[in-house]
Amino acid sequence: MANRSSPDAPCDDTARLQALQRYGILDTPMEPAYDELADIAGHVCEAPVALISLLDSDRQWFKAARGLAVRETPLNQSVCQYAIRQPGVFIVPDMAKDARFAHFGIVTQENPLRFYAGAPLITPDGYALGTLCVLDHRPRELSPRVQELLCALARQVIRLLELKRANDRQGQMLADLEAARHQMSVLAHTDVLTGLANRRSFTERLRQELALLQRGGESACLLMMDIDHFKRVNDVYGHHVGDQALQLFAALCREEFRAADVVSRWGGEEFLALLPATHVDQAQVVAQRVHAALAAHPLPGMEPPLVLAVSMGLTSFDPLRPLDMTLRLLDSALYAAKREGRSRTVVL
């Protein structure tokens, strides 16, 4: 439990301010639930002004303000900073006769406030965040029974703050769960090494595209790509360099393919790309860009430079042809490219 010092003693407010920040309440809009508690406090205490005051590092900020037009005042004009340092209700019968407060603006203003009574807002772990306070234009007192009721209302304010905090935590938990769910979904559909679509998710995308084509959608193309002599890269330089080669190829694909295209790691060093709304001649241009990008970007950190090359098979995505037949045709085109000398694109 936090210990509160005597009203006039200096204190280190660090822990109390940290506790206040945990509630995330400062500078939030006024809310009926808090306004109603302030109204009840003013009615019970027969006071024209009732405030839910929260003490920040250099100001007191009002979550609810009945009978007062401002939302905050400087801390050096705050009676509440005294009220939070003692248990029970802090009462000043006549602020004009109290040297601590007689110079405050609320006391020296036209139609001054004279009477103050504040019940501290004490958290379950013992920190006083502020007060539920009432003020009047005339000097007066509060009966013990009314003081008890003011303290009871202050506890209701804390219950509202605790409820807000619990709701905020629940909201954050739900957001974290949604983020985790999204991340799991991404991982389930993404190749971990390259960040491209994996075979499972790409196959589903192919089925969707085939259904669109069968309903009269624009023509599309498929491009199968296989990194040339990849086994030699692994054997000579090691699998870690092979992984870097796959990552480099994936990065170049992200740059050279268009935003509407979908590229996947089909398996091993083999990649498959869907080019929607694309004719074969347009797809050949994209394929040539990939060939050129590989030639211009050797694998970083290798001496002598290691330049990758890729063989490609290209075909139109015919909606009248079963998907497995289209994939076999692509595979045939790819191996034709390898037989013809690699680092080229064959169209079937």
XYZ file of C-alpha atoms in Angstrom:
348
model
C 0.000 0.000 0.000
C 1.243 3.509 -0.763
C 1.802 5.836 2.181
C 0.489 9.416 1.947
C 2.453 12.097 3.757
C 1.038 14.862 5.928
C -0.660 17.723 4.055
C 2.221 20.206 4.274
C 5.136 17.773 3.919
C 7.066 17.482 0.656
C 6.567 14.167 -1.110
C 7.866 12.202 -4.076
C 4.901 11.890 -6.419
C 6.622 9.604 -8.944
C 4.844 6.381 -7.980
C 1.488 8.151 -7.609
C 1.798 9.756 -11.051
C 2.731 6.396 -12.558
C -0.391 4.927 -10.967
C -2.489 7.752 -12.437
C -1.034 7.166 -15.913
C -1.948 3.477 -15.728
C -5.629 4.405 -15.761
C -5.326 6.338 -19.050
C -7.987 8.782 -17.869
C -6.313 12.175 -18.266
C -7.660 14.355 -21.092
C -10.440 11.920 -21.961
C -13.866 13.379 -22.828
C -16.455 13.983 -20.138
C -18.671 10.953 -19.527
C -22.164 10.722 -18.043
C -21.170 8.175 -15.393
C -18.639 10.570 -13.854
C -20.867 13.617 -14.328
C -23.652 11.844 -12.446
C -21.413 11.107 -9.467
C -20.353 14.754 -9.328
C -24.038 15.801 -9.506
C -24.915 13.469 -6.654
C -21.998 14.775 -4.576
C -23.136 18.352 -5.115
C -26.716 17.432 -4.205
C -25.764 15.482 -1.079
C -23.413 18.216 0.117
C -25.765 21.026 -0.970
C -22.846 22.629 -2.799
C -23.016 24.531 -6.110
C -19.638 23.216 -7.303
C -18.618 19.547 -7.429
C -15.523 18.210 -9.160
C -13.786 14.939 -9.899
C -10.237 16.248 -9.808
C -7.181 14.254 -10.908
C -3.751 15.596 -9.975
C -1.146 15.492 -12.718
C 2.477 16.629 -12.333
C 1.726 20.318 -12.862
C -2.054 20.650 -13.013
C -5.311 19.392 -11.636
C -7.588 18.118 -14.391
C -11.332 17.644 -13.959
C -12.954 14.482 -15.276
C -16.277 15.978 -14.182
C -17.061 19.570 -13.304
C -20.439 20.689 -11.976
C -20.718 24.460 -11.508
C -17.239 25.253 -12.861
C -16.514 26.260 -16.456
C -12.847 25.186 -16.682
C -11.414 21.695 -17.240
C -8.107 22.206 -15.429
C -6.180 24.619 -13.211
C -2.486 24.889 -12.243
C -1.353 22.612 -9.440
C -0.172 25.597 -7.410
C -3.824 26.716 -7.294
C -5.057 23.329 -6.084
C -6.568 22.647 -2.678
C -6.881 19.008 -3.736
C -3.118 18.515 -3.506
C -3.569 18.862 0.268
C -6.630 16.624 0.353
C -4.820 13.655 -1.212
C -2.205 13.581 1.555
C -4.492 12.627 4.375
C -7.207 10.027 4.985
C -10.858 10.970 5.147
C -12.430 14.200 3.982
C -10.204 17.283 3.903
C -12.276 20.318 4.877
C -11.446 24.010 4.697
C -14.399 25.871 6.278
C -13.270 29.272 4.933
C -10.429 29.446 2.424
C -10.329 33.232 2.713
C -9.153 32.822 6.316
C -6.600 30.100 5.549
C -3.144 31.439 4.656
C -2.500 28.454 2.385
C -5.431 29.272 0.104
C -6.450 32.908 0.654
C -4.422 34.045 -2.388
C -5.879 31.413 -4.769
C -7.759 32.728 -7.788
C -10.982 30.941 -6.814
C -10.885 32.839 -3.511
C -9.903 36.282 -4.810
C -12.192 36.236 -7.866
C -15.505 38.043 -8.093
C -18.100 35.814 -6.421
C -15.341 33.871 -4.626
C -15.443 30.272 -3.461
C -14.903 29.981 0.274
C -15.696 26.448 1.408
C -13.891 23.260 0.293
C -14.372 19.590 1.132
C -12.552 16.812 -0.736
C -12.550 13.037 -0.359
C -9.410 11.404 -1.816
C -9.718 8.984 -4.724
C -7.655 6.085 -3.388
C -6.775 3.162 -5.655
C -6.860 -0.445 -4.405
C -3.060 -0.304 -4.071
C -3.221 2.846 -1.991
C -2.425 5.707 -4.353
C -4.452 8.913 -4.154
C -5.133 10.016 -7.722
C -7.159 13.083 -6.883
C -10.390 13.944 -5.114
C -14.121 14.080 -5.348
C -14.593 17.574 -3.960
C -17.319 20.137 -3.388
C -17.019 23.911 -3.024
C -19.370 26.667 -1.902
C -19.454 30.452 -1.984
C -20.072 30.680 1.750
C -18.071 29.421 4.723
C -19.592 26.280 6.217
C -19.026 22.712 7.492
C -20.091 19.177 6.555
C -21.771 16.847 8.982
C -20.037 13.512 9.699
C -22.810 11.656 7.873
C -22.408 13.770 4.727
C -18.642 13.267 4.919
C -19.249 9.501 4.939
C -21.451 9.805 1.883
C -18.826 11.890 0.074
C -16.238 9.177 0.785
C -18.657 6.532 -0.489
C -19.102 8.458 -3.735
C -15.308 8.787 -4.038
C -15.071 4.995 -3.841
C -17.605 4.780 -6.669
C -15.351 7.006 -8.778
C -12.482 4.567 -8.161
C -14.736 1.674 -9.168
C -15.446 3.436 -12.452
C -11.724 3.959 -13.005
C -11.024 0.310 -12.209
C -13.747 -0.745 -14.641
C -12.207 1.459 -17.338
C -8.802 -0.019 -16.650
C -10.180 -3.570 -16.844
C -11.972 -2.749 -20.099
C -8.809 -1.193 -21.506
C -6.811 -4.293 -20.567
C -9.450 -6.530 -22.121
C -9.448 -4.395 -25.255
C -5.660 -4.660 -25.450
C -5.846 -8.414 -24.946
C -8.376 -8.696 -27.759
C -6.174 -6.530 -29.982
C -3.158 -8.698 -29.135
C -5.161 -11.848 -29.866
C -6.305 -10.427 -33.190
C -2.719 -9.482 -34.050
C -1.567 -12.978 -33.106
C -4.370 -14.526 -35.147
C -3.398 -12.372 -38.116
C 0.248 -13.308 -37.677
C -0.635 -17.002 -37.522
C -2.736 -16.599 -40.654
C 0.155 -14.887 -42.414
C 2.556 -17.616 -41.311
C 0.142 -20.310 -42.464
C 0.092 -18.775 -45.938
C 3.699 -17.598 -46.183
C 6.995 -19.308 -46.899
C 9.115 -18.555 -43.840
C 12.452 -18.220 -45.652
C 11.415 -15.989 -48.561
C 8.279 -14.265 -47.273
C 6.454 -15.216 -50.480
C 3.194 -17.129 -50.649
C 3.634 -20.808 -49.845
C 2.413 -23.654 -52.028
C -0.785 -24.182 -50.067
C -1.991 -20.587 -50.242
C -0.893 -20.176 -53.861
C -2.804 -23.286 -54.920
C -5.947 -21.758 -53.393
C -5.257 -18.523 -55.255
C -4.916 -20.473 -58.514
C -8.300 -22.096 -57.943
C -9.859 -18.684 -57.350
C -8.320 -17.292 -60.521
C -9.471 -20.304 -62.527
C -13.036 -19.770 -61.313
C -12.850 -16.111 -62.396
C -11.558 -17.082 -65.809
C -14.321 -19.646 -66.218
C -16.861 -16.861 -65.557
C -15.411 -14.793 -68.387
C -12.597 -12.939 -66.613
C -9.623 -11.439 -68.422
C -6.888 -13.792 -69.612
C -4.046 -14.613 -67.226
C -0.606 -16.224 -67.401
C 1.432 -18.559 -65.232
C 5.198 -18.465 -64.953
C 7.263 -21.269 -63.404
C 10.823 -20.353 -62.423
C 13.699 -22.534 -61.256
C 17.081 -21.195 -60.104
C 19.769 -22.697 -62.326
C 22.479 -24.907 -60.802
C 21.093 -24.352 -57.330
C 22.417 -27.699 -56.045
C 25.901 -26.558 -56.994
C 25.423 -23.373 -54.938
C 24.536 -25.458 -51.875
C 27.342 -27.959 -52.460
C 30.092 -25.406 -53.099
C 29.129 -22.538 -50.790
C 26.911 -24.203 -48.188
C 23.215 -24.183 -47.462
C 23.358 -20.798 -45.722
C 24.456 -19.247 -49.028
C 21.724 -21.231 -50.757
C 19.219 -19.655 -48.387
C 20.619 -16.209 -49.171
C 20.245 -16.969 -52.885
C 16.566 -17.856 -52.398
C 15.998 -14.692 -50.388
C 17.719 -12.556 -53.024
C 15.593 -14.073 -55.784
C 12.421 -13.495 -53.753
C 13.401 -9.867 -53.115
C 14.016 -9.270 -56.830
C 10.663 -10.862 -57.670
C 8.904 -8.456 -55.300
C 10.573 -5.562 -57.128
C 10.130 -6.735 -60.720
C 6.668 -8.295 -60.690
C 3.674 -5.982 -60.708
C 1.483 -5.222 -57.707
C -1.347 -7.414 -59.029
C 0.942 -10.411 -59.622
C 1.261 -13.171 -57.031
C 4.587 -14.955 -56.595
C 5.031 -18.101 -54.517
C 7.784 -20.447 -53.483
C 6.444 -23.637 -55.021
C 9.110 -25.858 -53.502
C 12.897 -25.938 -53.073
C 14.388 -23.532 -55.627
C 11.216 -23.547 -57.740
C 8.863 -20.554 -57.849
C 5.481 -20.039 -59.459
C 3.890 -16.711 -60.417
C 0.341 -15.803 -61.385
C -0.037 -12.767 -63.637
C -3.757 -11.814 -63.733
C -5.226 -9.884 -66.652
C -2.068 -10.499 -68.645
C -1.383 -11.773 -72.183
C 1.627 -13.948 -73.001
C 3.588 -11.110 -74.659
C 3.121 -8.944 -71.539
C 4.206 -11.819 -69.306
C 7.359 -12.270 -71.403
C 8.294 -8.662 -70.663
C 7.962 -9.328 -66.908
C 10.047 -12.503 -67.253
C 12.766 -10.594 -69.068
C 12.881 -8.026 -66.273
C 13.519 -10.820 -63.784
C 16.350 -12.249 -65.946
C 17.919 -8.783 -66.168
C 17.554 -8.098 -62.442
C 19.335 -11.350 -61.552
C 22.184 -10.557 -63.950
C 22.569 -7.101 -62.384
C 22.479 -8.231 -58.755
C 25.167 -10.756 -57.749
C 24.764 -12.392 -54.370
C 26.204 -9.873 -51.838
C 29.465 -10.658 -50.058
C 30.721 -13.302 -52.498
C 34.177 -13.224 -54.131
C 34.329 -13.904 -56.979
C 30.808 -12.568 -57.598
C 28.089 -15.226 -57.663
C 25.505 -14.317 -60.298
C 22.297 -16.305 -60.232
C 20.295 -17.285 -63.283
C 16.829 -18.735 -63.681
C 15.022 -20.902 -66.197
C 11.345 -20.202 -66.805
C 8.313 -21.868 -68.311
C 5.409 -19.652 -69.365
C 1.876 -20.473 -70.437
C -1.520 -18.832 -70.597
C -3.966 -19.811 -67.867
C -6.603 -21.520 -70.010
C -9.961 -21.799 -68.174
C -10.919 -24.801 -70.327
C -7.872 -26.725 -69.194
C -7.811 -28.521 -65.822
C -5.423 -26.954 -63.306
C -3.236 -30.050 -62.961
C -2.814 -30.191 -66.743
C -1.799 -26.513 -66.801
C 0.813 -27.176 -64.131
C 2.194 -30.170 -66.072
C 2.408 -27.989 -69.174
C 4.300 -25.347 -67.193
C 6.672 -27.979 -65.878
C 7.330 -29.165 -69.446
C 8.055 -25.594 -70.549
C 10.461 -25.124 -67.638
C 12.433 -28.270 -68.440
C 12.528 -27.305 -72.099
C 14.198 -24.038 -70.984
C 16.785 -26.051 -69.058
C 17.442 -28.380 -72.003
C 17.909 -25.425 -74.308
C 20.715 -23.982 -72.189
C 19.051 -22.484 -69.083
C 18.701 -18.794 -68.186
C 15.828 -18.382 -70.620
C 12.028 -18.469 -70.893
C 10.125 -21.057 -72.928
C 6.481 -20.484 -73.850
C 4.069 -23.383 -74.347
